[in-house]
Amino acid sequence: MSGYAAAYQRSLDDPEGFWLEAARAIDWTREPTCSLDGSNAPIYRWFPDGELNTSYNALDRHVEQGRGDQVAVLWDSPVTGSQRRITYAELLDQVARFAGGLSSLGVGHGDRVLIYMPMVPEAIVAMLACARIGAVHSVVFGGFAAKELAARIDDAQPTVVVAASCGIEPSRIVEYLPMVEEALRLSSHQPKHTVMLQREQHRVELGEGYVDWDVLVSQAEPAAPVSVTATDPLYILYTSGTTGRPKGVVRDTGGHAVALAWSMAAIYDIGPGDVWWTASDVGWVVGHSYIVYAPLIVGATTVMFEGKPVGTPDAGAFWRVIAEHRVKALFTAPTALRAIKRVDPDAAELSKYDISCLQTLFLAGERLDPETYEWAGAKLGVPVVDHWWQTETGWPIVANLRGLDPMPTKAGSASVPVPGWDVRILDPQGEPAPEGEDGSIAIKLPLPPGALPTLWGDDQRYIDSYLSRFDGYYLTGDAGFFDEDGYLRVMGRTDDVINVAGHRLSTGAIEGVLAAHPAVAECAVIGVHDELKGQLALGLVVLKAGVVIDPAVLRDELVAAVRRDIGPVAAFRDVTVVEALPKTRSGKILRGTMRAIADGRDEPVPATIEDTAVLDDIREVLRRPDRAAGIGSNN
Ligand code: COA
Ligand code: AMP
């Protein structure tokens, strides 16, 4: 049996033993004696009697082991023209002080802290400082607008908000203070304080209720790490679901630390002293797991990049960072490579840099199209490893395990189920789909450590959203099939979630904004193929009877409304006015059928359709030649 097969089998046959063994990579203040608590199934808890502190595991223990002078965070910010190298000893000091500052503002164990920050090292400091004192952080991506921020403030009810004065996009300074002020105006919950990091690119006047980061830290006593139970939440990360209301994915403390440490060795082949770069954002799960927690827990050097793959200053930014910092492995989203390929198809910029240090390119967050897979492999000359996972799971479900047992990579597939994940393909009745045929990708419970134990404050919503469709399984929301080599091919979402430039969005949330326009009678938002961003949201709107409006004016108003209410990250630009939307005879809009058409999938038209002519019209809109390449086809 191969190393992979043996590990996979053992993880399913003896999950308790497998994960207790993996737990040895973590320093516990109280060693766990058992791994899985299923007494409240289907809500499972890992390492229920273990106690630990994640910031201790990410910082103190490395300093104690003599690696205090090693660089922990290497910040490279072409948009500000700066770099910073922060050693483990320095990061520990900054985290302990900021943790002390948070305590002085009344933040304690279990309290929430909402973090709304760009890609600056202080975002990592704030996250680890929360972990240090047992507070629960909730990081919100900077591309979301005030209304989205307000929804998260109301759900998480933070004691403190931590923000920076600005983010920096290549074309503009993103002012955070007006966004925070607007969010606090919209939210019913009011935090006690807002801590503001002043960036020199845009300093702001702070009013009542605001605390300057530097002042707070200068007056703070360093805080020691507190021991928390393994099942205590480390963070809440909101993600888009089917409805407009975001889901607060909870991450526990112990299972998360164990799973991430295991993944760094087995999947990414990264250990102490290695330089690892995840080009994503701390506001996404990829950033939480693989910019912040995993590399620091294993004592690696994590590169934090504030910039874009192209235009900061050219299409060679990624290669420059790899060469300059001797990056061993890069993890990013395929869209970043598509952006580079579009500007520099021959990768001419590469010739300026020596990237011989790079051993592997990891890609995730959206489907990896075969062209990008081939291009990256040919240009970089390293294995291109697609892997598939989600905010909910926290770490990869399906991957090519470079540290445990490297396998051949193949275009169109993220390879094989990772130990711990019992991945099944189910038909609509919940029966195993015939071999080689596609169906819903589901995971047999219990999920391994590191996966979400529940949704914040709402066990029932967790059960209803993920565990009710198929008894005994977690529903991923993706469709796919296993090929003849046992490799999983992910075909796309089966729900109203879309993926725009690696950013996960809810079509339901965008529909909510369109529907609020006075001229709109009804609407549907469908993800359509886009060469660069993978998918883009297309708004199909039906006007109210008697309304006369210039479609260009309507489009501009709707685009502005989505940008105002959801944020620039929605990248919403495409609106088509249609006569009618396809519906069943009982009046249900056929979103699934429209999605299948947009994805290029052949899905039977429901027998209950009200008017097939309407569907034919919509088919033409969805399959305009420029949208012809179906995203669901993996070949
Ligand atoms: N704060 C404020 N605005 C932001 C933002 C942020 N943190 N991030 C993006 N935006 C804005 C952009 O400026 C852009 O605004 P515009 O409409 O005025 O041009 C808009 O949101 C859309 O951004 P995006 O679709 O991300 O395009 P981009 O050209 O800015 O960046 C990529 C392209 C490929 C670099 C970027 O999409 C990316 O890094 N994607 C990967 C996401 C990811 O890491 N996912 C996790 C899996 S690895
Ligand atoms: P997020 O929660 O933002 O990480 O988005 C998760 C979703 O992105 C998944 O459910 C998939 O639909 C999609 N996704 C992530 N990685 C991949 C991948 N490697 N291949 C195909 N789709 C992916």
CSV table of N, CA and C in Angstrom, one decimal, residues 308-322 340 344 348-350 352-353:
chain,number,residue,atom,x,y,z
A,308,LYS,N,-0.9,43.5,-6.4
A,308,LYS,CA,-1.6,42.7,-7.4
A,308,LYS,C,-0.6,42.0,-8.3
A,309,PRO,N,-1.1,40.9,-8.9
A,309,PRO,CA,-0.1,40.1,-9.8
A,309,PRO,C,0.3,41.0,-11.0
A,310,VAL,N,-0.6,41.9,-11.4
A,310,VAL,CA,-0.1,42.7,-12.6
A,310,VAL,C,-0.3,44.2,-12.1
A,311,GLY,N,0.6,45.0,-12.6
A,311,GLY,CA,0.4,46.4,-12.4
A,311,GLY,C,1.0,47.0,-11.1
A,312,THR,N,1.7,46.1,-10.4
A,312,THR,CA,2.4,46.6,-9.2
A,312,THR,C,3.8,46.2,-9.2
A,313,PRO,N,4.7,46.7,-10.1
A,313,PRO,CA,4.4,47.6,-11.1
A,313,PRO,C,4.1,47.0,-12.5
A,314,ASP,N,4.4,45.7,-12.6
A,314,ASP,CA,4.3,45.1,-13.9
A,314,ASP,C,3.8,43.7,-13.8
A,315,ALA,N,3.9,42.9,-14.8
A,315,ALA,CA,3.4,41.5,-14.7
A,315,ALA,C,4.5,40.6,-14.1
A,316,GLY,N,5.6,41.2,-13.6
A,316,GLY,CA,6.6,40.3,-13.0
A,316,GLY,C,6.6,40.3,-11.5
A,317,ALA,N,5.6,41.0,-10.9
A,317,ALA,CA,5.6,41.1,-9.5
A,317,ALA,C,5.7,39.8,-8.7
A,318,PHE,N,5.0,38.8,-9.2
A,318,PHE,CA,5.0,37.5,-8.5
A,318,PHE,C,6.4,36.9,-8.6
A,319,TRP,N,7.0,37.0,-9.8
A,319,TRP,CA,8.3,36.3,-10.0
A,319,TRP,C,9.3,37.1,-9.2
A,320,ARG,N,9.2,38.4,-9.1
A,320,ARG,CA,10.2,39.2,-8.3
A,320,ARG,C,10.1,38.7,-6.8
A,321,VAL,N,8.9,38.6,-6.3
A,321,VAL,CA,8.7,38.2,-4.9
A,321,VAL,C,9.3,36.8,-4.6
A,322,ILE,N,9.0,35.9,-5.5
A,322,ILE,CA,9.6,34.5,-5.4
A,322,ILE,C,11.1,34.6,-5.4
A,340,ILE,N,-1.9,37.5,-15.0
A,340,ILE,CA,-0.5,37.6,-15.5
A,340,ILE,C,-0.4,37.2,-17.0
A,344,ASP,N,1.1,39.2,-20.1
A,344,ASP,CA,2.4,38.7,-20.5
A,344,ASP,C,2.3,37.2,-20.9
A,348,ALA,N,7.4,36.7,-20.4
A,348,ALA,CA,8.7,37.3,-20.7
A,348,ALA,C,9.4,37.9,-19.4
A,349,GLU,N,8.5,38.4,-18.5
A,349,GLU,CA,9.0,39.0,-17.3
A,349,GLU,C,9.8,38.0,-16.4
A,350,LEU,N,9.5,36.7,-16.6
A,350,LEU,CA,10.1,35.7,-15.8
A,350,LEU,C,11.6,35.6,-16.0
A,352,LYS,N,13.7,37.8,-16.1
A,352,LYS,CA,14.5,38.7,-15.3
A,352,LYS,C,14.8,38.2,-13.9
A,353,TYR,N,14.2,37.0,-13.6
A,353,TYR,CA,14.3,36.6,-12.2
A,353,TYR,C,14.8,35.1,-12.1
